[in-house]
């Protein structure tokens, strides 16, 4: 029976096209995300051929945002959030103000009203959660001080946008014919004014947060614990997902908080449970799939010809997003006496706009605050700023490596980057200082062997440096980080991280830098062993095989014991 299945068609087309375009992008050494955006353009209404359901795609993308923010919450403690408030709160507010003014100026130049200019400016001032988090995760910056500042900044922007979304209808209603347009039933019923709506919103946010901190903090870990004890993996996964989605959705429906913020708090509450690490792992694959759909759905909204039709307003918008906004953020962070590297990284991660801007633009157009041309400019600005973002990061990496003075030995980790090339020669490079790497590293340390470690967690790096062990912070798969370990002069490289694809990238780069270096890597399956060997690893130790070997040894030892006991008693018997 033929029937219409728009949801399936959208998911299939979205993921299928993203796969094709992402692979092509990778082939040409462009970040796959550019491929996902192009996949969206291909599936969108402005290009010939298949047209996917835009509304559905946008909703699917929201799922991606929920899962991403949930994951971030899982990494974040309340203390982390509070520890960066001194910079994140004023920084985000000042940056929103500057970007809004820039947008307003541009709007006035184009002959729009002040109201339109404010909406336009606000839309240009908020960065995309997905893009920012992807950039941080890709660079393994999530556990660093800068990563925490960036996430704190994002949360403040998020809160500001929640307020803006509530205030727009109220402002529009006061500007226009006086009919209340606010969507809030409470505000409508009591005929609240602008201040009333604002206060009501703040109260709702406060109630939500209080509820999460008081009830959620106890209830959620308890539920998770209970489910974990049932022993069903499937049920555990389901629980994690259900908690994340229900809280995000409930927060939006009941408290007017954004889905992303709701999910973030859900994650933060789960963090209180010792099972949180597992919970994070469980949501990873889903999260990645839906994050891809986010980029596809953004691409779908874009009309490539709009840029050609009106190039100057487009270029000016892009300039505000990529240059204006970043410079503002840079100045603010430097004013707060954070190092240049931190300032550069934060401004790079904010040099783009995304989902919030679309929501603001849609609402602005619906309320007749913003002309349609404004929405098109915001879309074009988003697409190009997202595409340019990896490039912006590359420029920042380059600038950072030029600007910063060598100061590797300082224990204040995240503030001392970038790392100059090590002075060590004939040394061992140890990648990852977790369960495996720490054992290897401690052994090397005891033998006084020259070595240095690369670790993605800044806590670990700080501890290593306190012990006088040379350690670099960052993702070892990144060329700039690996280069600083001087692989060309090293004797061996031990890759003790669990992720085989990343390990493969490290093997490839190290082998290219030094044909002689002895590379020992870690794997979890035969296929991974082959993969790593194919890329140039000399020895690949498969963890599971070693576990089995240990078990067999124990068994043999047991048998020997039994056998020797048997022999002894036989001897006793014969002697008797
Ligand atoms: P484990 O699986 O317990 O041996 O931990 C692996 C360790 O490697 C963790 O401490 C991670 O922070 C670290 N790690 C994982 N991937 C990378 C990477 N690409 N670069 C640097 N450190 C990493």
Coordinates of C-alpha atoms and ligand atoms in Angstrom, one line a residue:
X1 CA 0.0 0.0 0.0
X2 CA 1.7 3.3 -1.1
X3 CA 1.5 5.9 1.6
X4 CA 3.2 9.2 2.4
X5 CA 6.1 9.1 4.8
X6 CA 7.6 12.6 4.9
X7 CA 9.5 11.9 8.2
X8 CA 11.3 8.9 6.9
X9 CA 12.0 10.6 3.6
X10 CA 13.5 13.6 5.4
X11 CA 15.7 11.5 7.7
X12 CA 16.8 9.3 4.9
X13 CA 17.5 12.1 2.5
X14 CA 19.2 14.2 5.2
X15 CA 21.5 11.5 6.4
X16 CA 22.1 10.0 2.9
X17 CA 23.0 13.3 1.3
X18 CA 25.0 14.3 4.3
X19 CA 27.0 11.1 4.0
X20 CA 27.7 11.7 0.3
X21 CA 28.6 15.4 0.6
X22 CA 30.4 14.9 3.9
X23 CA 32.6 12.2 2.3
X24 CA 33.3 14.4 -0.7
X25 CA 34.2 17.3 1.6
X26 CA 36.5 15.1 3.6
X27 CA 38.2 13.9 0.4
X28 CA 39.0 17.5 -0.5
X29 CA 40.2 18.2 3.0
X30 CA 37.3 20.5 3.9
X31 CA 35.5 19.9 7.2
X32 CA 32.6 17.4 6.7
X33 CA 30.3 20.0 8.2
X34 CA 30.6 22.0 5.0
X35 CA 29.4 18.9 3.1
X36 CA 26.4 18.6 5.4
X37 CA 25.4 22.2 4.7
X38 CA 25.7 21.6 1.0
X39 CA 23.7 18.4 1.4
X40 CA 21.0 20.6 2.9
X41 CA 21.2 23.1 0.0
X42 CA 20.8 20.1 -2.4
X43 CA 17.7 18.8 -0.5
X44 CA 16.3 22.3 -0.1
X45 CA 13.6 24.0 -2.2
X46 CA 15.9 26.3 -4.0
X47 CA 17.7 23.7 -6.0
X48 CA 16.2 21.3 -8.5
X49 CA 15.4 17.7 -7.6
X50 CA 14.2 16.2 -4.4
X51 CA 12.8 18.7 -1.8
X52 CA 12.7 17.4 1.8
X53 CA 10.2 18.6 4.4
X54 CA 11.7 21.8 5.9
X55 CA 9.6 22.0 9.0
X56 CA 10.4 18.3 9.8
X57 CA 14.1 18.8 9.2
X58 CA 14.1 21.8 11.6
X59 CA 12.4 19.8 14.3
X60 CA 14.8 16.9 13.9
X61 CA 17.6 19.4 14.2
X62 CA 16.2 20.5 17.5
X63 CA 16.6 17.0 18.7
X64 CA 20.3 17.3 17.9
X65 CA 20.5 20.4 19.9
X66 CA 18.8 18.8 22.9
X67 CA 21.2 15.9 22.9
X68 CA 24.2 18.1 22.4
X69 CA 23.3 20.4 25.3
X70 CA 22.5 17.3 27.4
X71 CA 26.0 16.0 26.7
X72 CA 27.5 19.3 27.7
X73 CA 25.5 19.4 30.9
X74 CA 26.8 15.9 31.7
X75 CA 30.3 17.4 31.6
X76 CA 29.5 20.4 33.6
X77 CA 29.1 20.9 37.3
X78 CA 27.4 23.8 38.9
X79 CA 30.8 24.8 40.2
X80 CA 32.3 24.9 36.7
X81 CA 29.5 27.2 35.7
X82 CA 29.9 29.4 38.7
X83 CA 33.6 29.5 38.3
X84 CA 33.4 31.2 34.9
X85 CA 30.5 33.6 35.8
X86 CA 32.9 36.5 36.4
X87 CA 33.8 36.6 32.8
X88 CA 30.9 34.8 31.1
X89 CA 28.1 37.0 32.3
X90 CA 29.5 40.5 31.6
X91 CA 31.3 39.1 28.5
X92 CA 28.3 37.7 26.9
X93 CA 26.1 40.7 27.8
X94 CA 28.7 43.2 26.5
X95 CA 29.2 41.2 23.4
X96 CA 25.5 40.9 22.7
X97 CA 25.2 44.7 23.1
X98 CA 28.1 45.4 20.7
X99 CA 26.9 43.0 18.1
X100 CA 23.3 44.3 18.4
X101 CA 24.5 47.9 17.9
X102 CA 26.5 46.8 14.8
X103 CA 23.5 45.1 13.4
X104 CA 21.3 48.1 14.2
X105 CA 23.8 50.4 12.4
X106 CA 23.7 48.2 9.4
X107 CA 19.9 48.0 9.4
X108 CA 19.6 51.8 9.6
X109 CA 22.0 52.1 6.7
X110 CA 19.7 49.9 4.7
X111 CA 16.8 52.1 5.7
X112 CA 15.0 49.8 8.1
X113 CA 13.2 50.8 11.3
X114 CA 14.9 50.8 14.7
X115 CA 12.8 47.9 15.8
X116 CA 13.9 45.9 12.7
X117 CA 17.5 46.9 13.4
X118 CA 17.3 45.6 17.0
X119 CA 15.9 42.2 16.0
X120 CA 18.4 42.0 13.3
X121 CA 21.3 42.9 15.6
X122 CA 20.2 40.5 18.3
X123 CA 20.0 37.7 15.8
X124 CA 23.5 38.4 14.7
X125 CA 24.7 38.4 18.3
X126 CA 24.0 34.9 19.3
X127 CA 26.3 32.0 18.4
X128 CA 25.0 28.6 17.5
X129 CA 25.2 26.0 20.2
X130 CA 25.8 23.1 17.8
X131 CA 28.6 24.8 15.9
X132 CA 30.3 26.0 19.1
X133 CA 30.1 22.6 20.8
X134 CA 31.3 20.7 17.7
X135 CA 34.3 23.0 17.5
X136 CA 35.1 22.5 21.1
X137 CA 34.6 18.8 21.0
X138 CA 36.6 18.4 17.9
X139 CA 39.5 20.2 19.5
X140 CA 39.0 18.4 22.8
X141 CA 38.7 21.8 24.5
X142 CA 35.6 20.9 26.5
X143 CA 37.6 20.1 29.7
X144 CA 39.8 23.2 29.5
X145 CA 39.3 26.6 31.1
X146 CA 38.7 28.2 27.8
X147 CA 36.1 25.6 26.9
X148 CA 34.3 26.2 30.1
X149 CA 34.3 30.0 29.6
X150 CA 32.9 29.4 26.1
X151 CA 30.2 27.2 27.4
X152 CA 29.3 29.6 30.2
X153 CA 29.2 32.4 27.7
X154 CA 26.8 30.3 25.6
X155 CA 24.5 29.6 28.5
X156 CA 24.3 33.4 29.2
X157 CA 23.5 34.0 25.5
X158 CA 21.0 31.3 25.7
X159 CA 19.3 32.9 28.7
X160 CA 19.3 36.3 27.0
X161 CA 17.7 34.8 24.0
X162 CA 15.0 33.2 26.1
X163 CA 14.2 36.7 27.4
X164 CA 14.3 38.2 23.9
X165 CA 11.9 35.6 22.5
X166 CA 9.5 36.4 25.3
X167 CA 9.9 40.2 25.0
X168 CA 9.5 40.4 21.2
X169 CA 5.8 39.8 21.1
X170 CA 5.3 42.2 23.9
X171 CA 7.4 44.9 22.2
X172 CA 5.6 44.3 18.9
X173 CA 2.2 44.6 20.6
X174 CA 3.1 47.9 22.2
X175 CA 4.7 49.2 18.9
X176 CA 1.8 48.1 16.7
X177 CA -1.9 48.4 17.1
X178 CA -1.9 47.6 20.8
X179 CA -3.3 44.1 20.6
X180 CA -1.4 41.8 22.9
X181 CA 0.6 39.3 20.9
X182 CA 2.3 37.6 23.7
X183 CA 2.0 33.8 23.5
X184 CA 2.0 33.5 27.3
X185 CA -1.5 32.7 28.5
X186 CA -0.8 34.0 32.0
X187 CA 0.5 37.3 30.6
X188 CA -2.6 37.6 28.3
X189 CA -5.0 36.7 31.1
X190 CA -3.7 39.3 33.5
X191 CA -3.0 41.9 30.8
X192 CA 0.6 42.2 31.9
X193 CA 2.7 45.1 30.5
X194 CA 6.3 44.8 29.3
X195 CA 7.8 44.8 32.8
X196 CA 5.2 42.3 33.9
X197 CA 6.1 39.9 31.1
X198 CA 9.7 40.3 31.8
X199 CA 9.3 39.6 35.5
X200 CA 7.0 36.7 34.9
X201 CA 9.7 35.2 32.6
X202 CA 12.4 35.6 35.1
X203 CA 10.3 34.1 37.8
X204 CA 9.6 31.0 35.6
X205 CA 13.3 30.5 34.8
X206 CA 14.1 30.8 38.5
X207 CA 11.4 28.3 39.4
X208 CA 12.7 25.9 36.8
X209 CA 16.3 26.1 37.9
X210 CA 15.3 25.8 41.6
X211 CA 13.1 22.8 40.8
X212 CA 16.0 21.2 39.0
X213 CA 18.5 21.9 41.8
X214 CA 16.3 20.7 44.6
X215 CA 14.1 17.9 43.2
X216 CA 16.0 17.0 40.0
X217 CA 19.3 16.6 41.7
X218 CA 18.0 13.9 44.0
X219 CA 15.4 12.3 41.9
X220 CA 17.2 11.8 38.6
X221 CA 20.3 10.0 40.0
X222 CA 18.0 7.9 42.1
X223 CA 16.0 6.8 39.0
X224 CA 19.2 6.1 37.1
X225 CA 20.6 4.1 39.9
X226 CA 17.4 2.1 40.2
X227 CA 17.4 1.3 36.5
X228 CA 21.0 0.4 36.4
X229 CA 20.3 -2.2 39.0
X230 CA 17.7 -3.9 36.8
X231 CA 20.7 -4.9 34.7
X232 CA 19.0 -4.0 31.4
X233 CA 21.2 -2.0 29.1
X234 CA 18.4 -1.2 26.8
X235 CA 16.3 0.1 29.6
X236 CA 19.2 2.2 30.9
X237 CA 19.7 3.8 27.5
X238 CA 16.0 4.5 27.3
X239 CA 16.0 6.1 30.7
X240 CA 18.8 8.4 29.9
X241 CA 17.2 9.5 26.7
X242 CA 13.7 9.8 28.2
X243 CA 15.1 12.0 31.1
X244 CA 16.9 14.3 28.7
X245 CA 14.0 14.7 26.3
X246 CA 11.3 15.0 28.9
X247 CA 13.1 17.6 30.9
X248 CA 14.0 19.6 27.8
X249 CA 10.4 19.4 26.5
X250 CA 8.8 20.1 29.9
X251 CA 11.1 23.0 30.5
X252 CA 10.0 24.6 27.3
X253 CA 6.3 23.9 27.7
X254 CA 5.9 24.7 31.4
X255 CA 8.6 27.3 32.0
X256 CA 9.2 28.9 28.6
X257 CA 12.9 27.9 28.9
X258 CA 14.6 26.9 25.7
X259 CA 14.9 23.2 24.8
X260 CA 18.7 23.5 24.8
X261 CA 18.8 25.1 28.3
X262 CA 16.4 22.5 29.7
X263 CA 18.5 19.7 28.3
X264 CA 21.6 21.3 29.7
X265 CA 20.2 21.3 33.2
X266 CA 19.0 17.7 32.8
X267 CA 22.6 16.7 31.9
X268 CA 24.0 18.7 34.9
X269 CA 21.6 16.9 37.3
X270 CA 22.7 13.5 35.9
X271 CA 26.2 14.4 36.5
X272 CA 25.6 14.1 40.2
X273 CA 25.2 10.3 39.6
X274 CA 28.3 8.2 39.4
X275 CA 26.7 6.5 36.3
X276 CA 26.9 9.8 34.4
X277 CA 29.9 8.7 32.3
X278 CA 28.0 5.8 31.1
X279 CA 25.0 7.9 30.5
X280 CA 27.1 10.2 28.3
X281 CA 28.4 7.3 26.2
X282 CA 24.9 6.0 25.7
X283 CA 23.6 9.1 24.0
X284 CA 26.7 9.7 21.7
X285 CA 25.6 8.0 18.5
X286 CA 22.2 9.5 18.5
X287 CA 23.7 12.9 19.3
X288 CA 26.0 12.7 16.3
X289 CA 23.3 11.7 13.9
X290 CA 21.0 14.5 14.9
X291 CA 23.8 17.1 14.9
X292 CA 24.3 16.2 11.3
X293 CA 20.6 16.7 10.6
X294 CA 21.0 20.2 12.2
X295 CA 23.5 21.2 9.5
X296 CA 21.4 19.7 6.8
X297 CA 18.3 21.6 7.9
X298 CA 20.3 24.9 8.0
X299 CA 21.4 24.3 4.4
X300 CA 17.8 23.6 3.3
X301 CA 16.7 27.1 4.3
X302 CA 19.3 28.7 2.1
X303 CA 18.7 30.2 -1.3
X304 CA 22.1 30.4 -3.0
X305 CA 20.9 33.1 -5.4
X306 CA 20.0 35.5 -2.6
X307 CA 23.7 36.2 -2.1
X308 CA 24.2 37.1 -5.8
X309 CA 21.1 39.3 -5.8
X310 CA 22.3 41.5 -3.0
X311 CA 26.0 41.0 -2.4
X312 CA 26.7 44.1 -0.3
X313 CA 24.2 43.8 2.5
X314 CA 25.2 40.1 2.7
X315 CA 28.9 40.9 2.9
X316 CA 28.3 43.5 5.6
X317 CA 26.2 41.0 7.6
X318 CA 28.9 38.4 7.3
X319 CA 31.5 41.0 8.4
X320 CA 29.5 41.9 11.5
X321 CA 29.2 38.2 12.4
X322 CA 32.7 37.0 11.7
X323 CA 34.8 40.1 12.4
X324 CA 32.7 42.6 14.4
X325 CA 31.4 40.2 16.9
X326 CA 34.7 38.3 17.4
X327 CA 36.7 41.5 17.9
X328 CA 34.2 42.6 20.5
X329 CA 34.5 39.2 22.3
X330 CA 38.3 39.4 22.0
X331 CA 38.5 42.8 23.6
X332 CA 36.2 41.8 26.4
X333 CA 38.2 38.7 27.3
X334 CA 41.5 40.6 27.1
X335 CA 40.1 43.4 29.3
X336 CA 39.3 40.7 31.8
X337 CA 42.9 39.9 31.9
X338 CA 42.7 36.5 30.3
X339 CA 45.5 35.5 28.0
X340 CA 45.4 36.2 24.3
X341 CA 45.1 32.5 23.4
X342 CA 41.9 32.2 25.5
X343 CA 40.6 35.4 24.0
X344 CA 41.3 34.2 20.4
X345 CA 39.8 30.8 21.0
X346 CA 36.6 32.3 22.5
X347 CA 36.1 34.8 19.8
X348 CA 36.7 32.2 17.1
X349 CA 34.0 30.0 18.6
X350 CA 31.6 32.9 18.7
X351 CA 32.2 34.0 15.1
X352 CA 29.1 32.3 13.7
X353 CA 25.4 32.3 14.1
X354 CA 22.8 29.5 14.0
X355 CA 19.6 28.2 15.4
X356 CA 18.8 30.9 17.8
X357 CA 19.2 33.5 15.0
X358 CA 16.7 31.6 12.8
X359 CA 14.2 31.5 15.6
X360 CA 14.6 35.2 16.3
X361 CA 14.3 36.0 12.6
X362 CA 11.2 33.8 12.1
X363 CA 9.5 35.5 15.0
X364 CA 10.6 38.9 13.9
X365 CA 9.1 38.4 10.5
X366 CA 5.9 36.9 11.9
X367 CA 5.4 39.9 14.2
X368 CA 6.2 42.3 11.3
X369 CA 9.2 43.6 13.2
X370 CA 11.7 42.4 10.7
X371 CA 11.5 42.7 6.8
X372 CA 11.8 39.4 4.9
X373 CA 15.1 40.6 3.5
X374 CA 16.4 40.6 7.0
X375 CA 15.6 36.9 7.4
X376 CA 17.4 36.1 4.2
X377 CA 20.5 38.0 5.3
X378 CA 20.5 36.2 8.6
X379 CA 20.3 32.8 6.9
X380 CA 23.0 33.6 4.4
X381 CA 25.1 35.0 7.2
X382 CA 24.6 31.8 9.2
X383 CA 25.5 29.5 6.4
X384 CA 28.7 31.3 5.4
X385 CA 29.8 32.0 9.0
X386 CA 29.4 28.3 9.8
X387 CA 31.3 27.4 6.7
X388 CA 34.0 29.9 7.5
X389 CA 34.3 28.8 11.2
X390 CA 36.9 26.1 10.6
X391 CA 38.9 28.6 8.7
X392 CA 38.6 31.2 11.5
X393 CA 39.9 28.5 13.9
X394 CA 42.8 27.8 11.6
X395 CA 43.7 31.5 11.5
X396 CA 43.4 31.6 15.3
X397 CA 45.6 28.6 15.7
X398 CA 48.1 30.2 13.5
X399 CA 47.9 33.5 15.3
X400 CA 48.2 31.8 18.7
X401 CA 51.3 30.0 17.7
X402 CA 52.9 33.3 16.5
X403 CA 51.8 35.5 19.4
X404 CA 52.4 33.5 22.5
X405 CA 55.8 33.4 24.2
X406 CA 57.1 30.0 25.1
X407 CA 56.1 29.3 28.7
X408 CA 55.4 25.6 28.8
X409 CA 56.6 24.8 32.2
X410 CA 54.1 26.9 34.0
X411 CA 51.5 24.9 36.0
X412 CA 48.6 27.1 35.2
X413 CA 47.6 25.0 32.3
X414 CA 45.1 26.4 30.0
X415 CA 46.5 29.9 30.2
X416 CA 49.9 29.0 28.9
X417 CA 49.2 27.7 25.5
X418 CA 50.2 27.4 22.8
X419 CA 53.0 25.0 23.4
X420 CA 56.4 25.5 22.0
X421 CA 58.3 22.6 20.5
X422 CA 59.9 20.4 23.2
X423 CA 63.6 20.4 23.8
X424 CA 63.6 16.6 24.3
X425 CA 65.6 14.4 21.9
X426 CA 65.5 10.6 21.6
X427 CA 62.4 10.7 23.8
X428 CA 59.1 8.9 24.1
X429 CA 55.9 10.6 23.2
X430 CA 53.0 9.3 25.3
X431 CA 49.5 10.1 24.0
X432 CA 46.7 9.9 26.7
X433 CA 47.3 9.6 30.4
X434 CA 44.2 7.7 31.4
X435 CA 43.9 4.1 32.7
X436 CA 46.5 2.8 30.2
X437 CA 48.7 5.8 29.6
X438 CA 49.2 6.5 33.3
X439 CA 50.7 3.1 33.9
X440 CA 53.1 3.5 30.9
X441 CA 54.0 7.0 32.0
X442 CA 54.6 6.1 35.6
X443 CA 56.9 3.3 34.5
X444 CA 58.8 5.7 32.2
X445 CA 59.0 8.2 35.0
X446 CA 60.4 5.7 37.4
X447 CA 63.1 4.8 34.9
X448 CA 64.0 8.4 34.3
X449 CA 63.4 7.9 30.6
X450 CA 62.9 11.1 28.7
X451 CA 59.3 11.4 27.7
X452 CA 56.4 13.8 27.4
X453 CA 52.7 13.3 27.5
X454 CA 49.8 14.7 25.5
X455 CA 46.5 14.8 27.3
X456 CA 43.2 16.3 26.5
X457 CA 42.1 16.9 30.1
X458 CA 43.6 20.0 31.6
X459 CA 43.2 18.6 35.2
X460 CA 45.5 15.7 34.3
X461 CA 48.0 17.9 32.6
X462 CA 48.1 20.2 35.7
X463 CA 48.8 17.2 37.9
X464 CA 51.5 15.9 35.6
X465 CA 53.2 19.2 35.6
X466 CA 53.1 19.4 39.3
X467 CA 55.0 16.1 39.4
X468 CA 57.5 17.6 37.1
X469 CA 56.5 15.6 34.1
X470 CA 56.4 17.5 30.8
X471 CA 52.9 17.5 29.4
X472 CA 51.1 19.1 26.6
X473 CA 47.4 19.9 26.6
X474 CA 45.3 19.2 23.6
X475 CA 44.1 16.8 21.0
X476 CA 47.1 14.8 19.8
X477 CA 45.4 14.2 16.5
X478 CA 45.8 17.9 15.7
X479 CA 48.9 18.6 13.7
X480 CA 49.9 21.7 15.7
X481 CA 49.8 19.7 19.0
X482 CA 51.7 16.7 17.7
X483 CA 54.3 18.9 16.0
X484 CA 55.2 20.4 19.4
X485 CA 56.3 17.0 20.6
X486 CA 59.0 17.0 18.0
X487 CA 58.2 13.5 16.6
X488 CA 61.0 13.9 14.1
X489 CA 63.6 13.6 16.9
X490 CA 61.7 11.1 19.1
X491 CA 62.6 7.5 19.6
X492 CA 59.1 6.1 20.2
X493 CA 55.5 7.0 20.3
X494 CA 53.0 5.3 22.6
X495 CA 49.4 5.9 21.7
X496 CA 47.3 5.0 24.7
X497 CA 43.9 6.4 23.8
X498 CA 40.9 4.2 23.2
X499 CA 39.7 5.9 19.9
X500 CA 41.2 4.1 16.9
X501 CA 40.3 6.7 14.3
X502 CA 42.0 9.4 16.2
X503 CA 44.9 7.1 16.9
X504 CA 45.1 6.4 13.2
X505 CA 45.5 10.1 12.5
X506 CA 48.3 10.4 15.0
X507 CA 50.1 7.3 13.6
X508 CA 49.8 8.8 10.1
X509 CA 51.3 12.1 11.0
X510 CA 54.1 10.7 13.2
X511 CA 55.1 8.2 10.5
X512 CA 55.2 11.1 7.9
X513 CA 57.4 13.1 10.3
X514 CA 59.8 10.2 11.2
X515 CA 60.3 7.0 9.3
X516 CA 62.3 5.5 12.1
X517 CA 60.1 6.2 15.1
X518 CA 58.8 3.1 16.9
X519 CA 55.0 3.4 17.2
X520 CA 53.1 1.4 19.7
X521 CA 49.3 1.8 19.6
X522 CA 46.3 0.5 21.5
X523 CA 43.2 -1.1 19.9
X524 CA 40.0 -3.0 20.8
X525 CA 39.4 -5.2 17.8
X526 CA 41.2 -7.0 15.0
X527 CA 39.9 -4.5 12.5
X528 CA 41.4 -1.7 14.5
X529 CA 44.7 -3.5 14.7
X530 CA 44.8 -3.8 10.9
X531 CA 43.8 -0.2 10.5
X532 CA 46.6 1.1 12.7
X533 CA 49.2 -1.2 11.3
X534 CA 48.1 -0.2 7.8
X535 CA 48.8 3.4 8.7
X536 CA 52.3 2.7 10.0
X537 CA 52.1 1.5 13.6
X538 CA 54.8 -1.0 14.4
X539 CA 53.0 -2.8 17.2
X540 CA 49.4 -2.7 18.1
X541 CA 48.3 -4.1 21.4
X542 CA 44.7 -5.2 21.5
X543 CA 43.3 -4.7 25.0
X544 CA 40.9 -7.5 24.9
X545 CA 43.5 -10.0 23.9
X546 CA 45.7 -9.0 26.8
X547 CA 42.8 -9.4 29.2
X548 CA 42.2 -12.9 27.8
X549 CA 45.9 -13.7 28.1
X550 CA 45.8 -12.6 31.8
X551 CA 42.8 -14.8 32.4
X552 CA 44.4 -17.8 30.8
X553 CA 47.5 -17.3 32.8
X554 CA 45.4 -17.2 36.0
X555 CA 43.6 -20.4 34.9
X556 CA 46.9 -22.1 34.1
X557 CA 48.3 -21.1 37.5
X558 CA 45.1 -22.5 39.1
X559 CA 45.6 -25.8 37.3
X560 CA 49.2 -26.0 38.2
X561 CA 48.3 -25.4 41.8
X562 CA 45.7 -28.1 41.6
X563 CA 48.1 -30.4 39.8
X564 CA 50.9 -29.8 42.3
X565 CA 48.5 -30.3 45.2
X566 CA 47.4 -33.5 43.5
X567 CA 51.0 -34.6 43.1
X568 CA 51.8 -33.8 46.7
X569 CA 48.9 -35.8 48.0
X570 CA 49.7 -38.7 45.8
X571 CA 53.2 -38.6 47.2
X572 CA 51.9 -38.6 50.7
X573 CA 49.6 -41.5 49.9
X574 CA 52.5 -43.6 48.5
X575 CA 54.8 -42.6 51.4
X576 CA 52.0 -43.8 53.8
Ligands
LIG1 P1 41.8 5.6 29.2 O1 40.8 5.1 28.2 O2 41.3 5.5 30.6 O3 43.2 5.0 29.1 O4 41.9 7.2 29.0 C1 42.3 7.7 27.8 C2 42.9 9.1 28.1 O5 43.3 9.7 26.8 C3 42.0 10.1 28.7 O6 42.6 10.7 29.8 C4 41.7 11.1 27.6 O7 41.6 12.4 28.1 C5 42.9 11.0 26.7 N1 42.7 11.3 25.3 C6 41.8 10.7 24.5 N2 41.9 11.1 23.3 C7 42.9 12.0 23.2 C8 43.5 12.8 22.2 N3 43.1 12.7 21.0 N4 44.5 13.5 22.5 C9 45.0 13.6 23.8 N5 44.5 12.9 24.8 C10 43.4 12.1 24.5

